[in-house]
Short mmCIF file of C-alpha atoms in Angstrom, two decimals:
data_model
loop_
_atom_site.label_atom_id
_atom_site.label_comp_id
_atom_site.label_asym_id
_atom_site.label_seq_id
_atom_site.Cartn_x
_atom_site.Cartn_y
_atom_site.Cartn_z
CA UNK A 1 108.35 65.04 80.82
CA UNK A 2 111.41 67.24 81.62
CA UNK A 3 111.30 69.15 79.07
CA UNK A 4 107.77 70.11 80.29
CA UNK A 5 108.74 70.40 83.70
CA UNK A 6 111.76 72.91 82.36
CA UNK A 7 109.41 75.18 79.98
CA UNK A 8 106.62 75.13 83.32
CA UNK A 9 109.62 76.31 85.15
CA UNK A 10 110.73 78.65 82.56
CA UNK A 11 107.08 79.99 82.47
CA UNK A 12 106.63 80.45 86.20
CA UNK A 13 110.19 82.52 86.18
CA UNK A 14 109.10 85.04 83.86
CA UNK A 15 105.57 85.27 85.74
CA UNK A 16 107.49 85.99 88.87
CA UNK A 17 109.88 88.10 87.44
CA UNK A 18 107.34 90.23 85.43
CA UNK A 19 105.05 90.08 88.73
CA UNK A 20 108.48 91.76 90.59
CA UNK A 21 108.47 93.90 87.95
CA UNK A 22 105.15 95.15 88.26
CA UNK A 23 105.09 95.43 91.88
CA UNK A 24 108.34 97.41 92.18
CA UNK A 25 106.48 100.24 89.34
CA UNK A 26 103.47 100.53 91.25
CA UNK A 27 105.50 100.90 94.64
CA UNK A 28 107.78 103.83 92.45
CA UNK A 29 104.11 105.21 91.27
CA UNK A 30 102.54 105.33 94.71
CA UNK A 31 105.99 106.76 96.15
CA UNK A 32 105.72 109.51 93.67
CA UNK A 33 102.59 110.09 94.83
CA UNK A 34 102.83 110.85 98.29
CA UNK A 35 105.86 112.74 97.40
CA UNK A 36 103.95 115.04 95.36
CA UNK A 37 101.09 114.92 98.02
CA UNK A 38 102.95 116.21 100.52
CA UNK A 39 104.67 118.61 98.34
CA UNK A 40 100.88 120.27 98.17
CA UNK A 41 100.51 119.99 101.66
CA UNK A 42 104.04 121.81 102.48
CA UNK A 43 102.90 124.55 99.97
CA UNK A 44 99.50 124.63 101.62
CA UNK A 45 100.86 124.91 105.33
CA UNK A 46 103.79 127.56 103.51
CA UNK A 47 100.71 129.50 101.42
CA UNK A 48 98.19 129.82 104.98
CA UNK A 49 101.68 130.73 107.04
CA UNK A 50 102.85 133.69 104.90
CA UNK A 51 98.95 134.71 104.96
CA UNK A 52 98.98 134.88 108.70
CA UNK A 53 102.34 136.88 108.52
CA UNK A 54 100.06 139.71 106.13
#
């Protein structure tokens, strides 16, 4: 029974850990994201500013 309890334990680590894991690449993937959306958006603003300037 132990050793059950120990290898459902062992199981349910990993799970979390590979859950963490996952969770902390999609954050990094939808903070890249924005990043680069607002890098468009600077570029956009920069673009329309140095047209008004013409």
């Amino acid at each position: 029974m132990t050793d059950s309890r120990s290898k459902t334990r062992e199981l349910l680590e990993q799970l979390a850990s590979t859950e963490y894991r996952r969770s902390m690449r999609a954050d990094q993937i939808f903070r890249t994201l924005r990043e680069e959306k607002d890098a468009e958006e600077r570029a956009a603003r920069a673009e329309q500013e140095r047209r008004q300037d013409d």
